[in-house]
PDB file of C-alpha atoms and ligand atoms in Angstrom:
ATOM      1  CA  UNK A   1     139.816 100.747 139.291  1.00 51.00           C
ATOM      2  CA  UNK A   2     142.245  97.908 140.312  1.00 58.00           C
ATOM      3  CA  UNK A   3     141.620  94.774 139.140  1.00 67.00           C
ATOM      4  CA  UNK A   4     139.836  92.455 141.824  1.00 86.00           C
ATOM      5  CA  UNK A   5     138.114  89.033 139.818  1.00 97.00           C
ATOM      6  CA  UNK A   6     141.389  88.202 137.351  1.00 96.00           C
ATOM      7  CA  UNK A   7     139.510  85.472 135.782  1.00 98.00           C
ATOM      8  CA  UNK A   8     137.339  87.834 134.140  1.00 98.00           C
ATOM      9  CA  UNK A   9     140.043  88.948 131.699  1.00 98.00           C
ATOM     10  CA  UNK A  10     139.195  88.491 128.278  1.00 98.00           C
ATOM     11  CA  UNK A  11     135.390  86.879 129.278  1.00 98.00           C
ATOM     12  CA  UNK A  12     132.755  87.030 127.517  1.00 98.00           C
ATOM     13  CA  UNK A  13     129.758  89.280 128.915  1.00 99.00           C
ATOM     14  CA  UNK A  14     126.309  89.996 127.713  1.00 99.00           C
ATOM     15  CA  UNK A  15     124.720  92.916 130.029  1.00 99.00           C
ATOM     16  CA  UNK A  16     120.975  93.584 129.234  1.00 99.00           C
ATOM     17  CA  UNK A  17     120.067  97.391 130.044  1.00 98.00           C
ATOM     18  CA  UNK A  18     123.418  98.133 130.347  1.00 98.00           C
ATOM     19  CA  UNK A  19     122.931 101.983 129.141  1.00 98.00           C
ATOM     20  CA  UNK A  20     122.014 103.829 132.083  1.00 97.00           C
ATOM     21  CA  UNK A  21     121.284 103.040 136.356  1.00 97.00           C
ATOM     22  CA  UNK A  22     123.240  99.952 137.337  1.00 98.00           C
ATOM     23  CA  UNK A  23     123.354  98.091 133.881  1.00 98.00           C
ATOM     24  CA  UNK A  24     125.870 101.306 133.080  1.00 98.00           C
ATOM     25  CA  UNK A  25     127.958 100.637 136.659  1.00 98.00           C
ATOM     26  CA  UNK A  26     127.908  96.967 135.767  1.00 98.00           C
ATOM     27  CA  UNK A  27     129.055  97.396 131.882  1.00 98.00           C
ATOM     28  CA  UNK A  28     131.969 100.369 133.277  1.00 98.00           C
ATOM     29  CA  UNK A  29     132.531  97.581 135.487  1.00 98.00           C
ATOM     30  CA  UNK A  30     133.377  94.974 133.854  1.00 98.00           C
ATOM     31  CA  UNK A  31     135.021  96.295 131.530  1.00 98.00           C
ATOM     32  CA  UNK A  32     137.716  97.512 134.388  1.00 98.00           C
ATOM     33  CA  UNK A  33     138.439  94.060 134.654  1.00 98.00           C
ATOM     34  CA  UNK A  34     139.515  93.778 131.413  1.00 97.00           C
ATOM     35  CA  UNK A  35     136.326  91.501 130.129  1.00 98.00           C
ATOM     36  CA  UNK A  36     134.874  91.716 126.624  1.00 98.00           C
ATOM     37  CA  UNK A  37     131.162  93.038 127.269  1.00 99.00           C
ATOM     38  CA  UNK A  38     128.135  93.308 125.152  1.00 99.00           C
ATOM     39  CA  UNK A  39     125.301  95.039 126.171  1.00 99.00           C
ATOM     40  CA  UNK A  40     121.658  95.825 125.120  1.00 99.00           C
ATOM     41  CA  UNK A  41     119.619  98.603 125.563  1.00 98.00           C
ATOM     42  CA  UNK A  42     116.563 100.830 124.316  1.00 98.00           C
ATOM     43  CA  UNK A  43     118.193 103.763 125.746  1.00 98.00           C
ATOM     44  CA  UNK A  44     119.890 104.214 122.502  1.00 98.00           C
ATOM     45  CA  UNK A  45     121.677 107.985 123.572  1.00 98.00           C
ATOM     46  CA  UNK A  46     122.590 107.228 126.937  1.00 98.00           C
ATOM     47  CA  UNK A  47     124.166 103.786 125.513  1.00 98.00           C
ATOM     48  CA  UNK A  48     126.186 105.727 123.292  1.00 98.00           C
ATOM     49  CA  UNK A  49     127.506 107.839 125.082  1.00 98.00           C
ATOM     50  CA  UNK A  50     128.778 105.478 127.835  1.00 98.00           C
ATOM     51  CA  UNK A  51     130.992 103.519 125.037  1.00 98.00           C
ATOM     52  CA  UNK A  52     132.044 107.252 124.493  1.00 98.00           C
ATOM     53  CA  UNK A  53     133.045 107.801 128.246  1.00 98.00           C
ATOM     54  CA  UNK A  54     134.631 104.507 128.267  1.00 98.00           C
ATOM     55  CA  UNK A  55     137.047 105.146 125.354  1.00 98.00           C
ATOM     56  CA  UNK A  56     140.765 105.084 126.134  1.00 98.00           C
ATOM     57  CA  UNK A  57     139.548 103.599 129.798  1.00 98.00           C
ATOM     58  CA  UNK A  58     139.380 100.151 128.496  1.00 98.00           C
ATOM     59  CA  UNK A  59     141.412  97.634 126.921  1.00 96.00           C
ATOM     60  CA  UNK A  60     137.975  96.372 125.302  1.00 98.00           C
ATOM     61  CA  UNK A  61     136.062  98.809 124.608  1.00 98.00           C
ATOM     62  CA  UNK A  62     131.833  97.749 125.461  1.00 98.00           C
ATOM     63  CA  UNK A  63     130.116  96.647 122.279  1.00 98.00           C
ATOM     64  CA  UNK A  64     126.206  98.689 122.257  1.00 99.00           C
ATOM     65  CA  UNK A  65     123.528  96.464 120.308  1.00 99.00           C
ATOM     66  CA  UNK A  66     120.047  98.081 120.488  1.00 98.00           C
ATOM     67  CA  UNK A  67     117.711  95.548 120.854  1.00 98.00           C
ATOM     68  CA  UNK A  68     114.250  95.401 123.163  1.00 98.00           C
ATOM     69  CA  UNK A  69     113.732  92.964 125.095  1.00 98.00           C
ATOM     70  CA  UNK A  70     109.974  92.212 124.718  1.00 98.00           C
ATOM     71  CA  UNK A  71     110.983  90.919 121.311  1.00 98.00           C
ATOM     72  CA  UNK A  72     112.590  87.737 122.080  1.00 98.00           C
ATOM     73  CA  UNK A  73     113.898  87.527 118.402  1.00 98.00           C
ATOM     74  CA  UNK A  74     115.558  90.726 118.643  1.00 98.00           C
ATOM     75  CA  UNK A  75     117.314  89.184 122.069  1.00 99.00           C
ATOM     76  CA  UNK A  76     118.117  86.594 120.530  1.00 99.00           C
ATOM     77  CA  UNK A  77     119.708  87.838 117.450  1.00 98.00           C
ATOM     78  CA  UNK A  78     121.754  90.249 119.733  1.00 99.00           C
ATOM     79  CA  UNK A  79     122.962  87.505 121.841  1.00 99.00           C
ATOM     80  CA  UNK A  80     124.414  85.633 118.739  1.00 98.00           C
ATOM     81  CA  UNK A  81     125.503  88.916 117.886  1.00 98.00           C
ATOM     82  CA  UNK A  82     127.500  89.607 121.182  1.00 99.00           C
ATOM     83  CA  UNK A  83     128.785  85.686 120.696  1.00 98.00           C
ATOM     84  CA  UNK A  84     130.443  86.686 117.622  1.00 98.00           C
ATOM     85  CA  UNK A  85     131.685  90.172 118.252  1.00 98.00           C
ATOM     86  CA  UNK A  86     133.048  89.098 122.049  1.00 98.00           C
ATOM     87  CA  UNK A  87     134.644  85.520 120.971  1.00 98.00           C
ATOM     88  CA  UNK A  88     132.327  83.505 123.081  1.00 98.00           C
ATOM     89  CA  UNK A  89     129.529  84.201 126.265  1.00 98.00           C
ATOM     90  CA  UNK A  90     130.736  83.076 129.788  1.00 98.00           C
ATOM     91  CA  UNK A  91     128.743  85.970 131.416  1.00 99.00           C
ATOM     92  CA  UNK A  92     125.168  86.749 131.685  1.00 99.00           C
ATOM     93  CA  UNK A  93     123.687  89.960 133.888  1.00 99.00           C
ATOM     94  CA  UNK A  94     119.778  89.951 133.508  1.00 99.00           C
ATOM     95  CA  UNK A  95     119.728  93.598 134.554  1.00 98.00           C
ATOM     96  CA  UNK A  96     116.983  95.167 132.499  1.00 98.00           C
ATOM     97  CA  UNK A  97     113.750  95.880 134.082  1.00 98.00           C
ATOM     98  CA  UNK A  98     110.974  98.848 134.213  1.00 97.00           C
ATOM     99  CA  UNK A  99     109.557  99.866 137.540  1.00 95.00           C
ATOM    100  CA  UNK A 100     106.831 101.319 136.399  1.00 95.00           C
ATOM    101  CA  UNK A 101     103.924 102.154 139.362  1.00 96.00           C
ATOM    102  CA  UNK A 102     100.432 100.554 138.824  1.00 97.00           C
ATOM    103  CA  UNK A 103      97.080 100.073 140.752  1.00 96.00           C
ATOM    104  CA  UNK A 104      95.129  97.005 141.378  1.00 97.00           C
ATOM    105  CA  UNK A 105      91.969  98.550 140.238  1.00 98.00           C
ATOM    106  CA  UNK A 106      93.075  99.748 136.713  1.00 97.00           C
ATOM    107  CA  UNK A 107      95.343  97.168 135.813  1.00 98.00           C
ATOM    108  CA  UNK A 108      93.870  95.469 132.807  1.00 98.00           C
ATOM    109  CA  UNK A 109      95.679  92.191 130.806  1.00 98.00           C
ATOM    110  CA  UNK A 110      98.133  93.717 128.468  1.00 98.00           C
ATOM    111  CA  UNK A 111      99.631  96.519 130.879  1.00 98.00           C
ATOM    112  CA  UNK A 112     100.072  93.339 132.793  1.00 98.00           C
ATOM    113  CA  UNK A 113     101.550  91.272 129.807  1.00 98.00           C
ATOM    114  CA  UNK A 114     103.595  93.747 128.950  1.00 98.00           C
ATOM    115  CA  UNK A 115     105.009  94.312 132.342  1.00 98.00           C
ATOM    116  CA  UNK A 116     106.073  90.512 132.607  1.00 98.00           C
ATOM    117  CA  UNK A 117     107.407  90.800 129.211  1.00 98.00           C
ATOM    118  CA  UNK A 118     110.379  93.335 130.349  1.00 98.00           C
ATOM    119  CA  UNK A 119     110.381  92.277 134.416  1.00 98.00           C
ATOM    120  CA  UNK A 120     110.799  88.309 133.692  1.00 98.00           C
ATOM    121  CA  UNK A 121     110.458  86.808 130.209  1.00 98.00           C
ATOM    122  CA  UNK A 122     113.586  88.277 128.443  1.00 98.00           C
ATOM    123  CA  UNK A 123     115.483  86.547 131.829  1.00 98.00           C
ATOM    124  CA  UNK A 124     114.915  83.075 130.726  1.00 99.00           C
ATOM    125  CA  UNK A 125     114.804  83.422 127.312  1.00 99.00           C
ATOM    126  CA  UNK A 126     118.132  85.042 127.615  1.00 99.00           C
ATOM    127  CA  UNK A 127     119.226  82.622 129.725  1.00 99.00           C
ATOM    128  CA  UNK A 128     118.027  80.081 127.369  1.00 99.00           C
ATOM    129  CA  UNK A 129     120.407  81.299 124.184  1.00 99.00           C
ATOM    130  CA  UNK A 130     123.360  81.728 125.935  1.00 98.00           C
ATOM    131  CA  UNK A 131     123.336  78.120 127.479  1.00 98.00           C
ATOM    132  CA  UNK A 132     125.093  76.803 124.285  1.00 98.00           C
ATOM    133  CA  UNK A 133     127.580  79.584 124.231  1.00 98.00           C
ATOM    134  CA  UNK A 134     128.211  78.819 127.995  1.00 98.00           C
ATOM    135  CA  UNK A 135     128.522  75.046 126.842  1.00 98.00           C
ATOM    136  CA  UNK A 136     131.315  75.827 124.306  1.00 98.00           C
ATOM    137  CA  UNK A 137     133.068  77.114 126.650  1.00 98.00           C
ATOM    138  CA  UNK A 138     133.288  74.719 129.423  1.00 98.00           C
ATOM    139  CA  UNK A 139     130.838  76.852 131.839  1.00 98.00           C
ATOM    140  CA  UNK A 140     129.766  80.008 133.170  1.00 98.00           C
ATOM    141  CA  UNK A 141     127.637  82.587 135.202  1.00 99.00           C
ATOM    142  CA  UNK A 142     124.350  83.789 135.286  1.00 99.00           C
ATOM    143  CA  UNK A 143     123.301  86.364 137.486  1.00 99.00           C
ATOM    144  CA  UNK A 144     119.482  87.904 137.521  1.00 99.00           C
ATOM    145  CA  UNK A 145     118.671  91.141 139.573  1.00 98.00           C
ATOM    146  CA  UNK A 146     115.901  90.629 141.433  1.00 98.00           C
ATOM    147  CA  UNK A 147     114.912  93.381 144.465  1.00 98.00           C
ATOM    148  CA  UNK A 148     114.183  93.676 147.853  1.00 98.00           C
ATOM    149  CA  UNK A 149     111.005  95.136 146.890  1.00 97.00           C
ATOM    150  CA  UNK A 150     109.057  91.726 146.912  1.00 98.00           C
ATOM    151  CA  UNK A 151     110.030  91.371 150.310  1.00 98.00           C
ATOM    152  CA  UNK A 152     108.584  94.537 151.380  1.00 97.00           C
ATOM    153  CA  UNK A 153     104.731  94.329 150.963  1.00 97.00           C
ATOM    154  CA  UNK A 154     105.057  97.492 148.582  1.00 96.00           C
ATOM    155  CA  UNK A 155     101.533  97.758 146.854  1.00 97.00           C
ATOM    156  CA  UNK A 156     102.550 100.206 144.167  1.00 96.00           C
ATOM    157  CA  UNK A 157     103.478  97.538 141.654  1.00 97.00           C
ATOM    158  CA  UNK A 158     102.246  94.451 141.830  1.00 98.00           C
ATOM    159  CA  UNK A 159     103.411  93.172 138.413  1.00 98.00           C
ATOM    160  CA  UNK A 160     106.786  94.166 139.208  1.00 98.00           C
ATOM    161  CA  UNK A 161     106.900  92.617 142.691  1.00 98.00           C
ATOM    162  CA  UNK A 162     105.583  89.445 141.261  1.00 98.00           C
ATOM    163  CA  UNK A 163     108.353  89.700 138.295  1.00 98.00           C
ATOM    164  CA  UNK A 164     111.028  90.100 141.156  1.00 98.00           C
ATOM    165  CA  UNK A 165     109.468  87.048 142.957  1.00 98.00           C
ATOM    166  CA  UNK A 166     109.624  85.085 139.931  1.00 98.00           C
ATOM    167  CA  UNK A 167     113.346  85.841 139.111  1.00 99.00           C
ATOM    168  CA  UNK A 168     114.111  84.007 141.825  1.00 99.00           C
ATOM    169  CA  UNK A 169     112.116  81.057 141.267  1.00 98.00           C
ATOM    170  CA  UNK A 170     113.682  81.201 137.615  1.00 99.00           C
ATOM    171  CA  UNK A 171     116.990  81.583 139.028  1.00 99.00           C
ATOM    172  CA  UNK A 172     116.836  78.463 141.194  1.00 98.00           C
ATOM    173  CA  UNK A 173     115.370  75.974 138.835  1.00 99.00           C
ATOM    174  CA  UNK A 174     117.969  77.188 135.736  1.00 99.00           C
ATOM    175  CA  UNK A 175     120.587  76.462 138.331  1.00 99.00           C
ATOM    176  CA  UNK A 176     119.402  72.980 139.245  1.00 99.00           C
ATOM    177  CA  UNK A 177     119.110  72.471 135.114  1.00 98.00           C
ATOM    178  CA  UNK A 178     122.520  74.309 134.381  1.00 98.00           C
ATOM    179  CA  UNK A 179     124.590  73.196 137.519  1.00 98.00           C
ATOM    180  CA  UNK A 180     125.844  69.727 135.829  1.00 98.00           C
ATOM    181  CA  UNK A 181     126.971  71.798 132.554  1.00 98.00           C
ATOM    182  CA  UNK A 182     128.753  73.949 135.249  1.00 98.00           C
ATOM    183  CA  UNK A 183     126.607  76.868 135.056  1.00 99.00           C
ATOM    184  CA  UNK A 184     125.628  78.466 138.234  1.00 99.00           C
ATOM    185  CA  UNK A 185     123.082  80.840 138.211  1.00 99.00           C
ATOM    186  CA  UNK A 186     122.300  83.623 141.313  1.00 99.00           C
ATOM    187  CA  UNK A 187     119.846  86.044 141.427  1.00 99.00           C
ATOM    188  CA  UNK A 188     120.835  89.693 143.408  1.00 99.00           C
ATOM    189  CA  UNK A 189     118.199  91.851 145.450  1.00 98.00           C
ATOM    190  CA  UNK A 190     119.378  95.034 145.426  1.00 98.00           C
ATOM    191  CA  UNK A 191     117.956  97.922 147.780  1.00 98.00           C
ATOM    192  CA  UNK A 192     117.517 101.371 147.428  1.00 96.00           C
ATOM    193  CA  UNK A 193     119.922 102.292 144.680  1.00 97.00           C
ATOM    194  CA  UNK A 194     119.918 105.974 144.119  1.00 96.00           C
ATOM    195  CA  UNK A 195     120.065 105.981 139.890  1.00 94.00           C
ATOM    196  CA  UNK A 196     119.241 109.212 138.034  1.00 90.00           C
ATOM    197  CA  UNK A 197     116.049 107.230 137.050  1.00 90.00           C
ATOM    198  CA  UNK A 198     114.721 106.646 141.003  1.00 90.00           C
ATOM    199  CA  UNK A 199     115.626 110.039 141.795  1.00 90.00           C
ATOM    200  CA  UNK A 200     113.926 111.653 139.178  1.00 91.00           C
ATOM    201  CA  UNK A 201     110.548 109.179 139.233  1.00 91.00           C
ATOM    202  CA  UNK A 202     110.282 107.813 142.766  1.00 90.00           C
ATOM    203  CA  UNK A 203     112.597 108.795 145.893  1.00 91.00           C
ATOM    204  CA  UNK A 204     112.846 112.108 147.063  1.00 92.00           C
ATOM    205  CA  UNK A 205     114.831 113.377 149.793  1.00 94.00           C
ATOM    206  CA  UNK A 206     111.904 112.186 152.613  1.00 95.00           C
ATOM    207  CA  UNK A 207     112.073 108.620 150.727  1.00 94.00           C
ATOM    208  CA  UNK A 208     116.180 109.235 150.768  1.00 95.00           C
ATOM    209  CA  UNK A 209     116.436 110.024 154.737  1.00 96.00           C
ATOM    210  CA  UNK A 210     113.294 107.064 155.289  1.00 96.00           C
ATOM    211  CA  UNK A 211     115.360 104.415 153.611  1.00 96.00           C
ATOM    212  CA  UNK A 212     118.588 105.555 155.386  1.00 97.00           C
ATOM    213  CA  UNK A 213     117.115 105.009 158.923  1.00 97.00           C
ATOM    214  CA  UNK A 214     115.967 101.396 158.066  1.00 97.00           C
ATOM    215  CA  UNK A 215     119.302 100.661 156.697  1.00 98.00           C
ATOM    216  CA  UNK A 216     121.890  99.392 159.158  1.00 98.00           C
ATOM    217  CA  UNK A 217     124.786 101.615 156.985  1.00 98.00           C
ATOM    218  CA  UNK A 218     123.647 105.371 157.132  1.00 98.00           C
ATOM    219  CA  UNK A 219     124.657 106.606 153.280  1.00 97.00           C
ATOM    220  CA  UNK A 220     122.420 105.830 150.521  1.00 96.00           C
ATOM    221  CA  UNK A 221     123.225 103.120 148.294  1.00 97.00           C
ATOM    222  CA  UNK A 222     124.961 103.632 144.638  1.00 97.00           C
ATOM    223  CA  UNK A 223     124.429 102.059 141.271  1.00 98.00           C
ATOM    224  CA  UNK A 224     128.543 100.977 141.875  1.00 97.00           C
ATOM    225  CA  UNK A 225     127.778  99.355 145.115  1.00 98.00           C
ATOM    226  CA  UNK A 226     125.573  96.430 143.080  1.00 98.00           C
ATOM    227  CA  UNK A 227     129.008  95.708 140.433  1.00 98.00           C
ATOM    228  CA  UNK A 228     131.539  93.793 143.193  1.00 98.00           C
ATOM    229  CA  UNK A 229     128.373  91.690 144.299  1.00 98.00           C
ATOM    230  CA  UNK A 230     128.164  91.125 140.468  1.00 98.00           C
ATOM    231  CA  UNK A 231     131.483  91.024 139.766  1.00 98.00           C
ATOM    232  CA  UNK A 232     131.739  88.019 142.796  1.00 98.00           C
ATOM    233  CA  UNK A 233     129.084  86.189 141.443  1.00 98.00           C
ATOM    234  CA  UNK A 234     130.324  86.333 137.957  1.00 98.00           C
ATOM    235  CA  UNK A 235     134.235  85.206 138.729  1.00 98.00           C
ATOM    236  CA  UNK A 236     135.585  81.991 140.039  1.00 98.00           C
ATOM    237  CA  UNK A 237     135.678  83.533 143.327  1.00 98.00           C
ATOM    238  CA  UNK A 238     132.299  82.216 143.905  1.00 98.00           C
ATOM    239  CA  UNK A 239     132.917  79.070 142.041  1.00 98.00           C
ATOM    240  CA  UNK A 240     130.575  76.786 144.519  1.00 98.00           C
ATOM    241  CA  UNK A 241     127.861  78.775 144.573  1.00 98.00           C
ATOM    242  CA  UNK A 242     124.499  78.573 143.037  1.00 99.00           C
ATOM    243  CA  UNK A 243     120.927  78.757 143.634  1.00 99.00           C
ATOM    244  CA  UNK A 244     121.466  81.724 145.785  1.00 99.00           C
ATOM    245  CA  UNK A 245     120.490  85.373 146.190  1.00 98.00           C
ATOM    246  CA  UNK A 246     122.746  87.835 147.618  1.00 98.00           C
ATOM    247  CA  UNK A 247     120.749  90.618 148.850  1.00 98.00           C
ATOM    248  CA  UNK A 248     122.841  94.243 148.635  1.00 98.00           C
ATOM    249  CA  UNK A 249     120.962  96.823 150.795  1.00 98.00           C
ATOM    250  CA  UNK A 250     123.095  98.345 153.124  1.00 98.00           C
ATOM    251  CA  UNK A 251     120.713  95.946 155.880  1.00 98.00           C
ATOM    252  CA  UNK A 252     117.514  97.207 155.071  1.00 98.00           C
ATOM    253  CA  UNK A 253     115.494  93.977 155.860  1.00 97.00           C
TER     254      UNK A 253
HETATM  255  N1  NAD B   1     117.504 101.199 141.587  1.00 86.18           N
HETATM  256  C1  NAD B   1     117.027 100.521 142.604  1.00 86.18           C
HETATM  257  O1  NAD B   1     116.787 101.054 143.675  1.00 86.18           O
HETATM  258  C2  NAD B   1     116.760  99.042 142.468  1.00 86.18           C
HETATM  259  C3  NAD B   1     116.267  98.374 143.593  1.00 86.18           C
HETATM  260  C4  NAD B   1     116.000  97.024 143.511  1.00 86.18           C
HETATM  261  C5  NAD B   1     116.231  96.336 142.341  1.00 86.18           C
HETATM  262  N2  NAD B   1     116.721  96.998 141.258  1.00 86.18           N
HETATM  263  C6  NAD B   1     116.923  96.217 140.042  1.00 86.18           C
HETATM  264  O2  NAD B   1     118.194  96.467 139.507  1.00 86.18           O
HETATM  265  C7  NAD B   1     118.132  96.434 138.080  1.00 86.18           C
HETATM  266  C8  NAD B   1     118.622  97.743 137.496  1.00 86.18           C
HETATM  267  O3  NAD B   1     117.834  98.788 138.046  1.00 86.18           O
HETATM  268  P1  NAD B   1     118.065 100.318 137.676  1.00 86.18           P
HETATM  269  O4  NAD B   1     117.521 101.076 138.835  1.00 86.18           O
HETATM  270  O5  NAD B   1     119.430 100.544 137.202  1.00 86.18           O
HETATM  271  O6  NAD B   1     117.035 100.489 136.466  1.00 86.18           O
HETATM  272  P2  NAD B   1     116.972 101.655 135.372  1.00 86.18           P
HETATM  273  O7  NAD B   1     115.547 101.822 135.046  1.00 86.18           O
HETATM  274  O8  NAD B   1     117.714 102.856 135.864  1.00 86.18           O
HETATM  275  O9  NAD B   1     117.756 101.004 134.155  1.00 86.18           O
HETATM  276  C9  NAD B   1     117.217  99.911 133.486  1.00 86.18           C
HETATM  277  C10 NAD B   1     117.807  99.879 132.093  1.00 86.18           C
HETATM  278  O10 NAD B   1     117.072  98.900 131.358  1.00 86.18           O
HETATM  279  C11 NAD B   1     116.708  99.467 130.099  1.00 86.18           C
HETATM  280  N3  NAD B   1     115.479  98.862 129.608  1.00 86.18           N
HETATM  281  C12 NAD B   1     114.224  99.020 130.122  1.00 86.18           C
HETATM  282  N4  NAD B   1     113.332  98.371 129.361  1.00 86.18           N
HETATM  283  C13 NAD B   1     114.031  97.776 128.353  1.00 86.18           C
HETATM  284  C14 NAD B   1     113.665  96.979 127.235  1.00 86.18           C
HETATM  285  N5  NAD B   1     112.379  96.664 126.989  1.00 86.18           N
HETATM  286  N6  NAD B   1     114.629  96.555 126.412  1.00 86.18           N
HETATM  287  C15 NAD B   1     115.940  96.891 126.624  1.00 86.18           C
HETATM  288  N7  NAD B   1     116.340  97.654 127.655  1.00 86.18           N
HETATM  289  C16 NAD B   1     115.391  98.093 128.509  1.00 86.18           C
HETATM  290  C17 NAD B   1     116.520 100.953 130.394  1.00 86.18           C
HETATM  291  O11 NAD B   1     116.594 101.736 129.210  1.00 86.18           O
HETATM  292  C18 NAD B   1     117.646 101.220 131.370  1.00 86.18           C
HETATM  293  O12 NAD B   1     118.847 101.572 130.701  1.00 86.18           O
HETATM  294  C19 NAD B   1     116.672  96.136 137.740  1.00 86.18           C
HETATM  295  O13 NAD B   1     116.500  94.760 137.565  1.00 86.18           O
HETATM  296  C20 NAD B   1     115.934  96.603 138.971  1.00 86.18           C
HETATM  297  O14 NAD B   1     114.696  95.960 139.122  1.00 86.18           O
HETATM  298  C21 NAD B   1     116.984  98.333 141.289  1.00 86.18           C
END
């Protein structure tokens, strides 16, 4: 892939879920433009083998830490990690998330806990250890997926939903904190993104053709159709903008 955001030569990038769906399109990505990325994952197999695909494609090859991101130490540690291994953080994707379904009336407190400790609380506490790194090195980016899917009045996952909601409450008070350190911070909402994960859980060819009619663009949307949003709102390209969600969904809403 030819170069597009030069500025991201050599940067610094910490990817959270980075081994399969769109963390994978965003680490590949990346890495195309020539940036040093670190990524974390659970997914331990699929994470290795994408640093195996990527061998001899990349001038720095993707470092894999396997850390989970409920434990905050663990995220820590591999962010401190990444600092070291990378040279420095300028970059950070909140990607990570779990989608699980869930009903109102079985829902008890620590499926709940646990879903907010995956869909939101790794963002700022991620966002919250690189801040020094990003300091050190004169600024940075910060970009948090949120999802369409809050928008939507979807009642199969509440938890979620209010996790995607959040993220971009997060994502515009750490960019009123951040801005004067020259750190913006973005949040995107990505659509219906047809990962091996969605296809094999939650959209079949009926959910496929349903999402295609609202969408103004008739194809279905791929995990590489989220990585030049990301790539944009990582570079200088979008050097005066914070605060803001981009939402990627082919016009859905
Ligand atoms: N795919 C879509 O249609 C869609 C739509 C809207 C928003 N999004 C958002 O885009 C982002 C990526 O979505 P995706 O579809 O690629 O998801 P995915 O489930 O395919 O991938 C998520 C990655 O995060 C990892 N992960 C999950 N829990 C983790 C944990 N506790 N610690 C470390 N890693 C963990 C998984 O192993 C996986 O590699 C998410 O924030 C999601 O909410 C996706």
């Amino acid at each position: 892939m030819a170069s597009r955001y030069s500025d991201l030569a050599g940067q610094g990038v910490f990817i959270t879920g980075g081994g399969s769906g769109i963390g994978a399109a965003l680490v590949a990505g990346f890495a195309a433009e020539d940036a040093r990325v670190a990524f974390v994952d659970i997914a331990e197999a699929e994470s290795r083998a994408l640093v195996s695909d990527l061998d001899g494609k990349v001038d720095h090859l993707p470092h894999f830490i396997r850390a989970d991101l409920r434990d905050i130490a663990a995220l820590r540690s591999a962010i401190t990690e990444a600092a070291a291994v990378l040279g420095g953080i300028r970059v950070l994707v909140n990607n990570a998330a779990r989608d699980d379904r869930h009903d109102l009336d079985t829902v008890e407190p620590d499926y709940w806990d646990d879903n907010q400790t995956v869909n939101l609380r790794p963002h700022f506490f991620a966002a919250q250890a690189v801040a020094p790194f990003m300091r050190q090195a004169g600024g940075g980016a910060i970009v948090n997926f949120s999802s369409i899917a809050y928008l939507l009045n979807m009642g199969e996952f509440p938890g979620y939903a209010a996790a995607k909601a959040g993220i971009v409450g997060l994502t515009k008070s750490l960019a009123g904190r951040l801005g004067p350190e020259k750190i913006r911070v973005n949040a995107i909402l990505p659509g219906m993104v047809l990962t091996e994960r969605q296809k094999r859980l939650w959209i079949d060819e009926a959910a496929i053709a349903g999402g295609i009619e609202r969408q103004c663009l008739k194809r279905s949307l791929t995990a590489d159709d989220m990585v030049g949003p990301c790539l944009f709102l990582a570079s200088e390209a979008s050097a005066a903008i914070t605060a803001q969600t981009l939402i990627v969904d082919g016009g859905m809403l």
